[in-house]
C-alpha positions as MATLAB code, in Angstrom:
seq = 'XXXXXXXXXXXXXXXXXXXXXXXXXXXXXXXXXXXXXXXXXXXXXXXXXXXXXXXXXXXXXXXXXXXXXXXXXXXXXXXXXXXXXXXXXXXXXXXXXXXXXXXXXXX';
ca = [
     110.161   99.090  100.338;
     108.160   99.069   97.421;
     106.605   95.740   96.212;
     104.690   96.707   93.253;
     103.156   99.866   91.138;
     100.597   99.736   88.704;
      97.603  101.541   87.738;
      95.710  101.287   90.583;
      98.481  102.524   93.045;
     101.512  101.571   95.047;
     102.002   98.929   97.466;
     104.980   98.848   99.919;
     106.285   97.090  102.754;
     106.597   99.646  105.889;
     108.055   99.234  109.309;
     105.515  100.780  111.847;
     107.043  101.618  115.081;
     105.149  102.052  118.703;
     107.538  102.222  121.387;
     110.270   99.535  121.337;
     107.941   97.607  119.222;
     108.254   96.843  115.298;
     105.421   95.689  113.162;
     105.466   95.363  109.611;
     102.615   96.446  107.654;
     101.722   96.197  103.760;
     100.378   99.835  102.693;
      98.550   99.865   99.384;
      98.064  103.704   98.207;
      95.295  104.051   95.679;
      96.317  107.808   95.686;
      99.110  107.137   93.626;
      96.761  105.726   91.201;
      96.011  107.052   87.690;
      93.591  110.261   88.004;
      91.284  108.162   85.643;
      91.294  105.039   87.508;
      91.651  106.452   91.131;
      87.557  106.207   91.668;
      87.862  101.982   91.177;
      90.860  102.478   93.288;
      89.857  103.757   95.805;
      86.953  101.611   96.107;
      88.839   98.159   95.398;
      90.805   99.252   97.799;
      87.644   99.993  100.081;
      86.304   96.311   99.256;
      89.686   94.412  100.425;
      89.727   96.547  103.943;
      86.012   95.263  104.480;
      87.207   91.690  103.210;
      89.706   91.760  105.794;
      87.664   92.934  108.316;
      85.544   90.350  107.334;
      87.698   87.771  107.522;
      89.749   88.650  111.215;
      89.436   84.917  112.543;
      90.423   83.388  109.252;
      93.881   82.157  109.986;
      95.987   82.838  107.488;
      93.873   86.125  106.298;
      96.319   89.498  106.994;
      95.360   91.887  110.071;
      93.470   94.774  109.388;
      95.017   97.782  110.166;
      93.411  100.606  108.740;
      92.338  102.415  105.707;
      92.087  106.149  105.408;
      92.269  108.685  102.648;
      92.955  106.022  100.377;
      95.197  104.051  102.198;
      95.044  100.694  103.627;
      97.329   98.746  105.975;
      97.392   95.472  106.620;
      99.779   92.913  108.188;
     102.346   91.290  106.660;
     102.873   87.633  106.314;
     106.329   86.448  105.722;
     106.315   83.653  103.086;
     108.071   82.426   99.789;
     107.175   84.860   97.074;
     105.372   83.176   95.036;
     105.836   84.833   91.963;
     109.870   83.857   91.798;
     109.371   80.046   92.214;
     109.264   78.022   88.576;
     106.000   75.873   87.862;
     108.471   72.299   88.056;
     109.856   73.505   91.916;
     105.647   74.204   92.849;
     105.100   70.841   94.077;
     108.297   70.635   96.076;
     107.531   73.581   98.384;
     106.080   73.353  101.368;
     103.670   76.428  101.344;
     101.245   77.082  104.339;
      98.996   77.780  102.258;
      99.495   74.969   99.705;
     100.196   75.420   96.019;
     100.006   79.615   95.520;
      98.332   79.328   91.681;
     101.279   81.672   90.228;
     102.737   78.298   88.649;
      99.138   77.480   86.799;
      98.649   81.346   86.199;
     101.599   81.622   83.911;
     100.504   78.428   82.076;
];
């Protein structure tokens, strides 16, 4: 399922599947990027996977899965999104996280 497409690429929701076992994984393809931004791309997308790698005890912080040609995977983290939730409701949800910034961002 795709989540979002910009410039820099897509970045979908996959189901991986090993055996019996499902994991779901966030895949963000700087491939799909524009030709003239696909360099940054690539290496933004370089800079998260060592972020993540960076960050493996972090709780909170997405696994790191891979990244190859381009592509990185990372867990998933089921949450509210915050990007459909109104600046008045902010305060009222109970995040894990705390407040998620989209409410302030749009201010």
């Amino acid at each position: 399922m795709e989540l979002k497409s910009d410039l820099f690429g897509t970045v979908c929701r996959v189901e991986r599947r090993v055996g019996s076992d499902v994991s779901l994984l966030v895949e963000r393809d700087a491939r799909r990027s524009r030709w003239w931004l696909r360099a940054l791309a690539y290496r933004l997308a370089r800079r998260e996977a060592q972020a993540l790698q960076a960050l493996h005890a972090v709780p909170g912080v997405p696994t790191f899965h891979d990244f190859s040609a381009g592509v990185l995977r990372r867990g998933w983290i089921e949450d509210f999104p915050c990007s459909l939730h109104a600046r008045a409701t902010c305060a009222s949800l109970v995040l894990p996280s705390g407040c998620c910034g989209a409410c302030t961002a749009r201010a």
